[in-house]
XYZ file of C-alpha atoms in Angstrom:
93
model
C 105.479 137.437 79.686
C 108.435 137.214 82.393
C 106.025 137.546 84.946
C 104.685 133.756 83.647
C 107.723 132.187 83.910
C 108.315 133.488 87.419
C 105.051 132.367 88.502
C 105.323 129.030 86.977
C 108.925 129.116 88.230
C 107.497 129.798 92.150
C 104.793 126.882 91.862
C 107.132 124.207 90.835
C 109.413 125.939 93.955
C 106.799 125.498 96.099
C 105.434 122.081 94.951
C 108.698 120.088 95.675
C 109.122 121.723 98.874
C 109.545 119.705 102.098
C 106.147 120.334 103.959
C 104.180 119.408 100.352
C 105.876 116.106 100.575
C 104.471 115.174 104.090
C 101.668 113.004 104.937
C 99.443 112.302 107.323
C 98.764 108.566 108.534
C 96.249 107.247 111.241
C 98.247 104.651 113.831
C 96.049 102.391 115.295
C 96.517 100.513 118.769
C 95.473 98.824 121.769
C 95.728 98.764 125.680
C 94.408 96.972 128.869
C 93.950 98.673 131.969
C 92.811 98.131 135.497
C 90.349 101.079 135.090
C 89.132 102.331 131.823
C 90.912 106.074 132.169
C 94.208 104.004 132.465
C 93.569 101.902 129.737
C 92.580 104.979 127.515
C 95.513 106.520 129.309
C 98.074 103.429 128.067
C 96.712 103.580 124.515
C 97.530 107.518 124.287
C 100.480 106.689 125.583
C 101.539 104.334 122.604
C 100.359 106.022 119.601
C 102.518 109.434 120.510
C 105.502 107.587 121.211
C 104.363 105.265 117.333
C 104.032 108.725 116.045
C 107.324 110.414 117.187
C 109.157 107.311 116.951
C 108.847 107.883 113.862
C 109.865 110.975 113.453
C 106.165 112.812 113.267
C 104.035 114.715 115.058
C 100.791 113.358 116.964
C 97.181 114.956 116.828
C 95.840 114.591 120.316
C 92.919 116.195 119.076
C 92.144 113.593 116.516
C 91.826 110.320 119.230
C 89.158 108.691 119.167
C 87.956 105.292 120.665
C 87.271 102.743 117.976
C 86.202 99.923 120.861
C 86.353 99.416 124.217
C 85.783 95.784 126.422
C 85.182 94.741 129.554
C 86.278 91.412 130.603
C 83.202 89.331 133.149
C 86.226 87.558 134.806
C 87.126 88.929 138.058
C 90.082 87.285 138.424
C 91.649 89.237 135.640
C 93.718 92.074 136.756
C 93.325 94.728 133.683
C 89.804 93.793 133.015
C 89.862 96.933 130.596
C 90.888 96.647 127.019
C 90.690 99.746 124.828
C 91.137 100.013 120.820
C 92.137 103.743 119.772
C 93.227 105.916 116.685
C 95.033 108.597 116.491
C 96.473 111.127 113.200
C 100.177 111.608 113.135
C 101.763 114.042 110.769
C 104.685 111.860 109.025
C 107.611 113.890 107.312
C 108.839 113.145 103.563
C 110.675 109.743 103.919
């Protein structure tokens, strides 16, 4: 019977601890470029600094392009504009 209360005792230890309090978020941003690798290069660029900013940790592995435009003016000087997400592991707040 002791051996209950211990185990009970060890999941409500390890349900309030620190790491089973964090989540994990997706930051979302943009960037214009004068090629498109500098654009997607930019927008990389701003979601790890969103992420750490805030005191998390990004997941390069988890960017992905959610749109990407080209602008028929050639007059503009960053004709590329790139949309982007990226996962960033928050801590407890």
């Amino acid at each position: 019977m002791k051996k209950w209360y211990v185990i009970a005792l060890m999941g409500v230890a390890f349900g309030m601890s620190h790491n089973a309090f964090a989540e994990v978020v997706n930051l979302t941003n943009s960037a214009s470029g004068a090629t498109r690798d500098s654009a997607i290069a930019s927008v990389k660029e701003k979601l790890t600094a969103a992420c750490t900013e805030r005191g998390g940790k990004p997941d390069p592995d988890s960017f992905k392009l959610d749109g990407e435009q080209k602008s028929p003016n050639p007059d503009v000087p960053k004709p590329f504009h790139i949309d982007a997400r990226m996962k960033c592991d928050l801590p407890e707040s």
